[in-house]
PDB file of C-alpha atoms in Angstrom:
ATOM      1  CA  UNK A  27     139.586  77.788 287.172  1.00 47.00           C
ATOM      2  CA  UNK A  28     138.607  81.065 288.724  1.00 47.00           C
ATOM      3  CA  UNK A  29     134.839  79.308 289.547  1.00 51.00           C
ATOM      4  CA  UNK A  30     136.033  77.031 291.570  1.00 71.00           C
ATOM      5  CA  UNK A  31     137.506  79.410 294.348  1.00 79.00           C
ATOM      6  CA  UNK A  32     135.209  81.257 296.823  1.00 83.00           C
ATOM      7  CA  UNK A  33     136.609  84.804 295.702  1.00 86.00           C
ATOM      8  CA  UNK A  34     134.281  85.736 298.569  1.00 87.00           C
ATOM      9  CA  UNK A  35     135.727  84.308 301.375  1.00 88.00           C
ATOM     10  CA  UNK A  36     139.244  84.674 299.735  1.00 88.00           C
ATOM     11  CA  UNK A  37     139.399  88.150 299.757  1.00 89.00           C
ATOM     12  CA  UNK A  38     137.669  88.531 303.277  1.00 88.00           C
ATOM     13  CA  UNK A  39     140.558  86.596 304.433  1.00 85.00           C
ATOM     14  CA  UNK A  40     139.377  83.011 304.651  1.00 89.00           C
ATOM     15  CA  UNK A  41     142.285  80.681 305.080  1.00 90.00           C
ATOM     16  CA  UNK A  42     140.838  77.694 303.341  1.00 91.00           C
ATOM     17  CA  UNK A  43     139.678  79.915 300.428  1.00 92.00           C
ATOM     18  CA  UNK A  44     143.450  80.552 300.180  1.00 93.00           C
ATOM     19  CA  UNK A  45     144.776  77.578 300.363  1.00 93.00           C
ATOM     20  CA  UNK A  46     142.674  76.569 297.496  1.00 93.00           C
ATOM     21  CA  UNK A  47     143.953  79.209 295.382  1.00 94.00           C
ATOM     22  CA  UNK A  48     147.684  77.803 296.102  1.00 94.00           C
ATOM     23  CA  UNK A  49     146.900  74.742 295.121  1.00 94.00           C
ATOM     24  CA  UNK A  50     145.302  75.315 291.736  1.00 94.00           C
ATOM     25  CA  UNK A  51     147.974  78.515 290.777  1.00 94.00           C
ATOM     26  CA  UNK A  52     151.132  77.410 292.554  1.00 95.00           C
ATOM     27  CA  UNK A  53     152.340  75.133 289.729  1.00 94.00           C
ATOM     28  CA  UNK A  54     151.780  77.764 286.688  1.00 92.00           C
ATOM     29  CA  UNK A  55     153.125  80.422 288.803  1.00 95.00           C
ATOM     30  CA  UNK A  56     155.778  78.786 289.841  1.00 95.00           C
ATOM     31  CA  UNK A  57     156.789  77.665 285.688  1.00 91.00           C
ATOM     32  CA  UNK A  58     155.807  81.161 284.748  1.00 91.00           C
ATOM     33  CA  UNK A  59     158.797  82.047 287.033  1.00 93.00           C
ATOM     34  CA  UNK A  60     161.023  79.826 286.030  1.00 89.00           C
ATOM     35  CA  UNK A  61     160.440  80.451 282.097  1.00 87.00           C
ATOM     36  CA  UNK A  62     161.324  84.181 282.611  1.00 88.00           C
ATOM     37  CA  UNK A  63     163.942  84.145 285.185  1.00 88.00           C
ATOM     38  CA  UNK A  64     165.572  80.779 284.225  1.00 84.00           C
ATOM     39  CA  UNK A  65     166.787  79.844 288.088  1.00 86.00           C
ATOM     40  CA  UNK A  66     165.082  77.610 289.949  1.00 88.00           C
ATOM     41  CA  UNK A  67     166.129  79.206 293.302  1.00 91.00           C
ATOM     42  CA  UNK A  68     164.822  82.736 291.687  1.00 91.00           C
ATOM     43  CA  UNK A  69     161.839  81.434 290.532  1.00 93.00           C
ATOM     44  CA  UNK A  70     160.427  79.748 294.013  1.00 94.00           C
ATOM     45  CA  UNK A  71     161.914  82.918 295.951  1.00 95.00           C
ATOM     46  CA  UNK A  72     159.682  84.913 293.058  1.00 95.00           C
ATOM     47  CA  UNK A  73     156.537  82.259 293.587  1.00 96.00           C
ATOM     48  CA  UNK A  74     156.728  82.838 297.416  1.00 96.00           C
ATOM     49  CA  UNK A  75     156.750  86.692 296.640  1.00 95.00           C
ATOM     50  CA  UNK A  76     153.937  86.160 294.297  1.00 96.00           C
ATOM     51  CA  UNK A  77     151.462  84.943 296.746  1.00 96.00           C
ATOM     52  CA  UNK A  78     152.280  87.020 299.489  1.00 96.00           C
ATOM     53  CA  UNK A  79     151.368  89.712 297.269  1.00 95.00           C
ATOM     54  CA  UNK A  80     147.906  87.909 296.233  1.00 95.00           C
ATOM     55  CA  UNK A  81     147.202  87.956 299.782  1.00 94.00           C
ATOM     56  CA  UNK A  82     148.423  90.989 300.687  1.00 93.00           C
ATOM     57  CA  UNK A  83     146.360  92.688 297.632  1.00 92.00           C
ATOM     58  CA  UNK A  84     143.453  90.405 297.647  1.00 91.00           C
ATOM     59  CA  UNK A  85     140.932  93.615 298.349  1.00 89.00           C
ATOM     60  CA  UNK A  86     142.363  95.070 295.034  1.00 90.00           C
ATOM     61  CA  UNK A  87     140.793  92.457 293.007  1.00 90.00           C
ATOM     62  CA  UNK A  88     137.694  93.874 291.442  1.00 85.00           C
ATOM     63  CA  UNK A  89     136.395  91.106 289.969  1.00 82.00           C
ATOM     64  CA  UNK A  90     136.648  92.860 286.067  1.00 82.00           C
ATOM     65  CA  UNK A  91     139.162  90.487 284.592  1.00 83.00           C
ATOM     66  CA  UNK A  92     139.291  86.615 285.666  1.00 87.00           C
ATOM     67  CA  UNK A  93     141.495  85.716 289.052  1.00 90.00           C
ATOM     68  CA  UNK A  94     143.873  83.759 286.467  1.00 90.00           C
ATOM     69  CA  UNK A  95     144.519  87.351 284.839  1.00 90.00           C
ATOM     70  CA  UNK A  96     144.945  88.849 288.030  1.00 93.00           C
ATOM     71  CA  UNK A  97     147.141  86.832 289.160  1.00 94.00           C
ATOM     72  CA  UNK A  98     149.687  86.521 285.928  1.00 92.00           C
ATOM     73  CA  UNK A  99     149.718  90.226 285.942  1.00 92.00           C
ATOM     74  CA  UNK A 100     151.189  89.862 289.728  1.00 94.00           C
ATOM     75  CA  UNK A 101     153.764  87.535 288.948  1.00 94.00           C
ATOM     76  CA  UNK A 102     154.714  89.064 285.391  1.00 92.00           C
ATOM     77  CA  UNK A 103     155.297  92.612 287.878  1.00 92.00           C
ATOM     78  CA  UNK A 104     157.054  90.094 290.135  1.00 94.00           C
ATOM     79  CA  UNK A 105     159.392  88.554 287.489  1.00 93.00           C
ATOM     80  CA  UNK A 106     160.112  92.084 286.278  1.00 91.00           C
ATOM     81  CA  UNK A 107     160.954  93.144 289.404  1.00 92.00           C
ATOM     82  CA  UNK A 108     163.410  90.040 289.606  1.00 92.00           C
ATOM     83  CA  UNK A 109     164.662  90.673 286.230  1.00 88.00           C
ATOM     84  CA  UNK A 110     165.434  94.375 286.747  1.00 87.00           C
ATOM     85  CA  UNK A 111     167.500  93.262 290.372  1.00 85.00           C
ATOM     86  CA  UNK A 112     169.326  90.560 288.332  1.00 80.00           C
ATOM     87  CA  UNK A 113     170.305  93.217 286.082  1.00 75.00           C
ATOM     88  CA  UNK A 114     171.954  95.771 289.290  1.00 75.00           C
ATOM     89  CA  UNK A 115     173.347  92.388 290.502  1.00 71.00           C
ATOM     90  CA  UNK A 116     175.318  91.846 287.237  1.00 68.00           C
ATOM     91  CA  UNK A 117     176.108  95.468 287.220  1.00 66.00           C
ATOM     92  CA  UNK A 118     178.082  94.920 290.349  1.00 66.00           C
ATOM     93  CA  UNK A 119     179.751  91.432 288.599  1.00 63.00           C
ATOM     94  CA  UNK A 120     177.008  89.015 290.485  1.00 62.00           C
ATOM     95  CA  UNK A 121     175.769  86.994 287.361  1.00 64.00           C
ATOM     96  CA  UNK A 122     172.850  84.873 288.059  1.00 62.00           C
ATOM     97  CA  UNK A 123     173.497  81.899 286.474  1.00 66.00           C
ATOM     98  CA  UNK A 124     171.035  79.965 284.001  1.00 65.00           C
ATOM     99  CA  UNK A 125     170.272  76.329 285.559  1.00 66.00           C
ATOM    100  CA  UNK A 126     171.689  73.668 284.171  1.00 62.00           C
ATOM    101  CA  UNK A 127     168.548  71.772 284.363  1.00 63.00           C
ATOM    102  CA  UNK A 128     166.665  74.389 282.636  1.00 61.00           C
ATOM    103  CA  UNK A 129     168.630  73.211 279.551  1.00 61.00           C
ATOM    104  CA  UNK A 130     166.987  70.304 279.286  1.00 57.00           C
ATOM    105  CA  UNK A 131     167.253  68.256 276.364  1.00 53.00           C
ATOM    106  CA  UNK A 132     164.381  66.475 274.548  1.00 52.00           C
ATOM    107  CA  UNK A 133     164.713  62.813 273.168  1.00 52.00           C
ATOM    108  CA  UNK A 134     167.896  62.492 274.982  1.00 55.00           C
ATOM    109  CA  UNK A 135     167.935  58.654 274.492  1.00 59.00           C
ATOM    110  CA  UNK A 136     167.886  59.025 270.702  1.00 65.00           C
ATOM    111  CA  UNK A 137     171.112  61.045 271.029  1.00 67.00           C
ATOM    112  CA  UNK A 138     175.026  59.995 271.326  1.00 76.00           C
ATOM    113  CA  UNK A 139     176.466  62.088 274.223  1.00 77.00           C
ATOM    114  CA  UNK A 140     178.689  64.269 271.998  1.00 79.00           C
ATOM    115  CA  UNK A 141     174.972  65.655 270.278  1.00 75.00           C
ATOM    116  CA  UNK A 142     173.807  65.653 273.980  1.00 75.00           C
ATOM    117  CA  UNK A 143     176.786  68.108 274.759  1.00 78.00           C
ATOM    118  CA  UNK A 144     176.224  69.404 271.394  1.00 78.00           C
ATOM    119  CA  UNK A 145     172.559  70.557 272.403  1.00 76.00           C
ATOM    120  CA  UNK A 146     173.013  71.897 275.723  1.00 76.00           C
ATOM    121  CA  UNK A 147     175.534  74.549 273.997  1.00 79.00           C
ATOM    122  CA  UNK A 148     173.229  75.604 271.433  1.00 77.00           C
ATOM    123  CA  UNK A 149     170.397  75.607 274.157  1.00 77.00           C
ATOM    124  CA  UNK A 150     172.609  78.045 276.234  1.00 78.00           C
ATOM    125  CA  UNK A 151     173.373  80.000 273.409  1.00 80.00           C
ATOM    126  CA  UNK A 152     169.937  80.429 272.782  1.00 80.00           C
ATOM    127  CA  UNK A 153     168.658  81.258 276.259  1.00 81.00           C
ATOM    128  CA  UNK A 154     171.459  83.704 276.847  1.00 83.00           C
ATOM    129  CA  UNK A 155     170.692  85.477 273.668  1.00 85.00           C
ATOM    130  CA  UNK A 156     166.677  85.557 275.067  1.00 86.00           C
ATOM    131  CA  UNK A 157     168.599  86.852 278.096  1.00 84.00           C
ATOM    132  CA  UNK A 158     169.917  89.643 276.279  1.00 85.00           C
ATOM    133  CA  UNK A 159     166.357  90.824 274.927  1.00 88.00           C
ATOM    134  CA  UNK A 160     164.647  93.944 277.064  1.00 89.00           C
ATOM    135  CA  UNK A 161     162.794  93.032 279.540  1.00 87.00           C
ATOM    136  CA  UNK A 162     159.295  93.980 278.194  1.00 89.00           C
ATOM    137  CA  UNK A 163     160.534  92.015 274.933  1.00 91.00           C
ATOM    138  CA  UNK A 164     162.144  88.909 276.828  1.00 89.00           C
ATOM    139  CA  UNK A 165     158.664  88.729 279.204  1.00 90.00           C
ATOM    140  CA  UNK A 166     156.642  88.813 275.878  1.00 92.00           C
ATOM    141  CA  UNK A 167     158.778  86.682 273.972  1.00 91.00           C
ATOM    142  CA  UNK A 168     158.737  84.181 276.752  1.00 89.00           C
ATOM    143  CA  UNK A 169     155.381  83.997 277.723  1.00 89.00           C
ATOM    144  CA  UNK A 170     154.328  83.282 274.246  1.00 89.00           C
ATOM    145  CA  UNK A 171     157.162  80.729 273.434  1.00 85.00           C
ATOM    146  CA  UNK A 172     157.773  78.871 276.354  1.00 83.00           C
ATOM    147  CA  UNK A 173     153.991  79.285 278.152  1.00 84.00           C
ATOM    148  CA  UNK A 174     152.044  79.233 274.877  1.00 84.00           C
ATOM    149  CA  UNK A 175     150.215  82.549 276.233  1.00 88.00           C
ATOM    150  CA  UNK A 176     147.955  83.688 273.529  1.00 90.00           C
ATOM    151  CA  UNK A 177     148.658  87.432 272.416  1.00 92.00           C
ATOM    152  CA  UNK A 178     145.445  88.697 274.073  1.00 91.00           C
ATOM    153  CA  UNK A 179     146.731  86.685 277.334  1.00 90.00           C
ATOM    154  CA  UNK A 180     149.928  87.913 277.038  1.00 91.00           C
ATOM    155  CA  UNK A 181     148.288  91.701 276.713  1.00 92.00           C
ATOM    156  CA  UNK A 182     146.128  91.276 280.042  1.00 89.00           C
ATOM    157  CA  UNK A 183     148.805  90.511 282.170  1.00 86.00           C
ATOM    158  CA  UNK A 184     151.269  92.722 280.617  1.00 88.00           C
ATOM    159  CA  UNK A 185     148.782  95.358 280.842  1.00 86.00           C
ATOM    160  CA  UNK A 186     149.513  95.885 277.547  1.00 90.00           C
ATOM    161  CA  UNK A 187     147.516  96.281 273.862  1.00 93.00           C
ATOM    162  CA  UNK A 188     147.626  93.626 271.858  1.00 92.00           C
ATOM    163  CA  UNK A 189     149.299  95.582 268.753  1.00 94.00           C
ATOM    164  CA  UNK A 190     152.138  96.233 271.578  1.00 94.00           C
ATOM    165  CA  UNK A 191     152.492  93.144 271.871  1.00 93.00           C
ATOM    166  CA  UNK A 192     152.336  92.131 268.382  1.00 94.00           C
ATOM    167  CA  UNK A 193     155.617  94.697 268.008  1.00 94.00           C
ATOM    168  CA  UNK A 194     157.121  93.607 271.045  1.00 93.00           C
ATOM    169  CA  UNK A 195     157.600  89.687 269.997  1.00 93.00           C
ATOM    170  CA  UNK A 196     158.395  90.579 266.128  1.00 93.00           C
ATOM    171  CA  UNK A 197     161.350  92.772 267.644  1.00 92.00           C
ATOM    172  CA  UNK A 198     162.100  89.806 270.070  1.00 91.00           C
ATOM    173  CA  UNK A 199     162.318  88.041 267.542  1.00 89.00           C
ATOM    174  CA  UNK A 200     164.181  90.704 265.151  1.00 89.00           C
ATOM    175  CA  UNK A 201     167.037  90.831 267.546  1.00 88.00           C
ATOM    176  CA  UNK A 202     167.283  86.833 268.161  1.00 86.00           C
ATOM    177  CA  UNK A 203     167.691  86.294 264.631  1.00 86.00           C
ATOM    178  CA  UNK A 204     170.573  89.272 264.461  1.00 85.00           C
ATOM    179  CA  UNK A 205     172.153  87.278 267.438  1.00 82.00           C
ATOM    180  CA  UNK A 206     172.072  83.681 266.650  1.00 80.00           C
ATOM    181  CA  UNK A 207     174.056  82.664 263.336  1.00 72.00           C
ATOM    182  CA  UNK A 208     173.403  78.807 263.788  1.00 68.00           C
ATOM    183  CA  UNK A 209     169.962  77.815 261.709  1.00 66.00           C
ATOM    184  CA  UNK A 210     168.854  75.586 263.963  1.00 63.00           C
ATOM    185  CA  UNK A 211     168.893  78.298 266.390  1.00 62.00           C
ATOM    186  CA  UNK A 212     166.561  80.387 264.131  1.00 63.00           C
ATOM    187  CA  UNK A 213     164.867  77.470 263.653  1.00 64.00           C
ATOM    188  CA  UNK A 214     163.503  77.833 267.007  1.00 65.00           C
ATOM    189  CA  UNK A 215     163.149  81.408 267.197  1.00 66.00           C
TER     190      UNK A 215
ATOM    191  CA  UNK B  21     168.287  67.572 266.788  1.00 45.00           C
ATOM    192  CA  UNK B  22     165.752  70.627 265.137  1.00 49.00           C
ATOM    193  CA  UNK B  23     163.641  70.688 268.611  1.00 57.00           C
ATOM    194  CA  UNK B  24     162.882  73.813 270.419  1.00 60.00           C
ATOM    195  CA  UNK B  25     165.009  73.194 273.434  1.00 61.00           C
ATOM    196  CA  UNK B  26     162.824  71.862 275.269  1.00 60.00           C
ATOM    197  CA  UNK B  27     162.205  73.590 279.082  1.00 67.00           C
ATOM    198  CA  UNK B  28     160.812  70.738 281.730  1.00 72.00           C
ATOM    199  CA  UNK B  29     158.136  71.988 283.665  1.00 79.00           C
ATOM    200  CA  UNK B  30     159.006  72.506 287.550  1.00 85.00           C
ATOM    201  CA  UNK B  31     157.021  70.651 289.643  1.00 89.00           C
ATOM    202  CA  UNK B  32     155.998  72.359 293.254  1.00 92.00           C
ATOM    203  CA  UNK B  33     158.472  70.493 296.113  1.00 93.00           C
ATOM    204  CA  UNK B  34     156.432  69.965 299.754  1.00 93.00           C
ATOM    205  CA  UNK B  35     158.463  72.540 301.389  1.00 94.00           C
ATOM    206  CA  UNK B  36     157.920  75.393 299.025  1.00 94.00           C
ATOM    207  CA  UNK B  37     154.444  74.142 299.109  1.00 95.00           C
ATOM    208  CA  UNK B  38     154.163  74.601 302.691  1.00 94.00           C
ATOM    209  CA  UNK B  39     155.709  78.166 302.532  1.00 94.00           C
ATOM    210  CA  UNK B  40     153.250  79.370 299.902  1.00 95.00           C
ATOM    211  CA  UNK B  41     150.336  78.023 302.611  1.00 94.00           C
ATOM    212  CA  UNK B  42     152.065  80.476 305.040  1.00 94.00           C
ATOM    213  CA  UNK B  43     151.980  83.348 302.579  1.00 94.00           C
ATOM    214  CA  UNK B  44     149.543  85.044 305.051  1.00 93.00           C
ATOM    215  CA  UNK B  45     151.695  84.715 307.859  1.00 94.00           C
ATOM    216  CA  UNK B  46     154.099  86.323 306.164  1.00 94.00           C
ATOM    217  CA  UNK B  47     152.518  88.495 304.726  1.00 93.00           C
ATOM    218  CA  UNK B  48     151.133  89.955 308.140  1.00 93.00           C
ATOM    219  CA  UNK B  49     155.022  89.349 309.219  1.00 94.00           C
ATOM    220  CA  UNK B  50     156.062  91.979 307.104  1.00 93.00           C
ATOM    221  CA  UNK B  51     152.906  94.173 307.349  1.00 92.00           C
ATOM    222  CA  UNK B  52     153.951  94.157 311.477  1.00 95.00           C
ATOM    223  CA  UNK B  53     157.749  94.865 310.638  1.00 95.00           C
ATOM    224  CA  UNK B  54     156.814  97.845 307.944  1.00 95.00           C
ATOM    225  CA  UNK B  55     154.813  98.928 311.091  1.00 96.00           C
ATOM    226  CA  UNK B  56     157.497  98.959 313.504  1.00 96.00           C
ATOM    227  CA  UNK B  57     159.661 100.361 311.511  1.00 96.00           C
ATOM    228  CA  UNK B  58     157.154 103.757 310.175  1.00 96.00           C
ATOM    229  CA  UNK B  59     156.862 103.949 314.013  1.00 97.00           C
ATOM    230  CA  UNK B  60     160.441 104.428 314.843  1.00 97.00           C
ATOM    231  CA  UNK B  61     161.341 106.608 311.662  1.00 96.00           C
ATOM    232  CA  UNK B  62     158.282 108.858 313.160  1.00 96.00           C
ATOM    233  CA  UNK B  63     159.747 108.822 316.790  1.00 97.00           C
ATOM    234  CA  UNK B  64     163.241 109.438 315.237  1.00 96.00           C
ATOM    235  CA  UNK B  65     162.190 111.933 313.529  1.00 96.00           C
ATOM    236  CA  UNK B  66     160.241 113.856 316.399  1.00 96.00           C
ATOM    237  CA  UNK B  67     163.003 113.356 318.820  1.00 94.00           C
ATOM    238  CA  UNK B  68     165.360 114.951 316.211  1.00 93.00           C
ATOM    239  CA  UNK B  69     162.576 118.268 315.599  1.00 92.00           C
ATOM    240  CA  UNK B  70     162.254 118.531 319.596  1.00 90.00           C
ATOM    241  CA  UNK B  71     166.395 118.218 320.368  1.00 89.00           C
ATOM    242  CA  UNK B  72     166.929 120.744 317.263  1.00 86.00           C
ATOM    243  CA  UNK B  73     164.210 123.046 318.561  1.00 85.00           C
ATOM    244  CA  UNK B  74     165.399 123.394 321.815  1.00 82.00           C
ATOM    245  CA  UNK B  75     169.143 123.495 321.021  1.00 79.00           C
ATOM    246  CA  UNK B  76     167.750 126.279 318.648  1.00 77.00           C
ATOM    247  CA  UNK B  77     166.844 128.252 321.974  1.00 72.00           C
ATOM    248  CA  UNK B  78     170.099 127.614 324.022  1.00 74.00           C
ATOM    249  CA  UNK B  79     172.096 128.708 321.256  1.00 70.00           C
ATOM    250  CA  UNK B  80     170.214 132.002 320.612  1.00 73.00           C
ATOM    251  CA  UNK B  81     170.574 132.766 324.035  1.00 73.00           C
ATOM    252  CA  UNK B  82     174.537 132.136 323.860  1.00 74.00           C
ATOM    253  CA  UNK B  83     174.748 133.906 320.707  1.00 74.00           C
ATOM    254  CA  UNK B  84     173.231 136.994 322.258  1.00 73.00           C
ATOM    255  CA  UNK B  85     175.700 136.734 325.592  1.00 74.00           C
ATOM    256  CA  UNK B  86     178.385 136.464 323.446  1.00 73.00           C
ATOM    257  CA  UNK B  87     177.467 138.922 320.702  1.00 73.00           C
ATOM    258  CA  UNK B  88     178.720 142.768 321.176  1.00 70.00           C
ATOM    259  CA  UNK B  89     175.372 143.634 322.550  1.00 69.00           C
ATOM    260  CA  UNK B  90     176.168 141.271 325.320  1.00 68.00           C
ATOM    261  CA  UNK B  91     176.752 143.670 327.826  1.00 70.00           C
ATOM    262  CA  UNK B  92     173.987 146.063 326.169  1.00 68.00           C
ATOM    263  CA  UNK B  93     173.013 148.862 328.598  1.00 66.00           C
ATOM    264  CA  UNK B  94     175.398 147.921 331.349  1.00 67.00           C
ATOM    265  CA  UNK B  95     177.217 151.209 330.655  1.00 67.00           C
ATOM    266  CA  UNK B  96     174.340 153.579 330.432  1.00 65.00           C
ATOM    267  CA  UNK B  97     174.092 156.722 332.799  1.00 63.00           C
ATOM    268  CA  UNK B  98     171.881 158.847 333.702  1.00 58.00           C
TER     269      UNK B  98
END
């Protein structure tokens, strides 16, 4: 993807150069967001942040890892930031909510609204227990789970090694298994 | 019913789209308003030294005048 922009001009300031850039990251960003935050409203406020923050550290790009790895290390320190002010904002009672349509239900048609409601339970169950996680563990966990980031990928934007990594998902996954008691829960774990 | 739950990929709205076009707008926004604001804390911050330093002086002198060696002097014969 990275070939296609002019990293040139982009990062002497060349509008056009940009605006290329937002259209080929703006939709991953944006689901990268909303797969670690789960809120829609939190995850474009994070997206906007995101590429302010491309633009505003554009010279900072050295050209050593691709612009895709530069640029899911920005949001991951983005989402983290997010995460961590969720967590003061729940400290004070404000709970940000997980969106309804982020428990989205696959096959719906096949199933009788009771299994519908059914679903949408377990799926809340299940997000608030990823919720729960640490944030290095829930921003592992996710990326790998919900954005099918390889481990390596997962390591470059974390800025992480990949055996902390490795140890970082098993424990996700440690502690989801300790907190869900349906099996079709751990199923998807 | 065994499915991962399944999480539907966002797609970008227009507006959002348009405000991630203006990123650099903003950005130099904020780069202005961090600006202005370094400024005043500096000014602030000067004023403050240059009002303590002075009122530093003033209040020497007034301690002196109304210290016991005030009248220092004013007694002396020879």
């Amino acid at each position: 993807m990275s070939k296609e922009i002019d990293i040139n001009a982009f990062q002497s300031g060349n509008i056009l150069a940009f605006e290329q850039l937002v259209d080929l990251y703006e939709k991953k960003v944006l689901n990268m967001c909303w797969h670690l935050l789960h809120n829609r409203e939190e995850a474009e406020d994070a997206t906007q942040d995101v590429f302010i923050a491309i633009y505003q550290s554009k010279h900072l790009f050295k050209g050593e890892s691709q612009l895709s790895t530069w640029i899911h290390r920005i949001t991951m320190n983005k989402c983290l930031e997010y995460m961590r002010h969720a967590k003061r904002k729940k400290r004070f009672g404000i709970k940000v909510p997980i969106d309804e349509s982020f428990l989205g239900v696959e096959n719906k048609s096949q199933l009788n609204p009771e299994q519908v409601l059914m679903e949408r339970e377990r799926s809340k169950a299940f997000f608030l227990a990823v919720q729960q996680l640490s944030e290095n563990q829930r921003a592992a966990y996710s990326l790998h789970h919900f954005d099918e980031f390889s481990y390596k990928e997962i390591s470059e934007s974390m800025n992480l090694s990949l055996s902390a990594v490795e140890s970082l998902i098993f424990r996700a996954k440690q502690q989801l298994i300790k907190q869900l008691k349906d099996p079709i829960q751990k199923n998807w774990i | 019913m065994n499915n991962k739950p399944s999480i539907h990929s966002l797609e970008v709205s227009t507006s959002l789209h348009e405000k991630l076009l203006k990123s650099p707008v903003y950005a130099q926004k904020m780069k202005n308003r961090s600006l202005t604001i370094s400024i005043i804390t500096t000014l602030l911050i000067l004023f403050n030294l240059f009002y303590f330093m002075s009122n530093q002086k003033t209040l020497a002198e007034d301690q002196i005048l109304e210290s016991q060696y005030a009248n220092f002097g004013s007694d002396l014969s020879i």
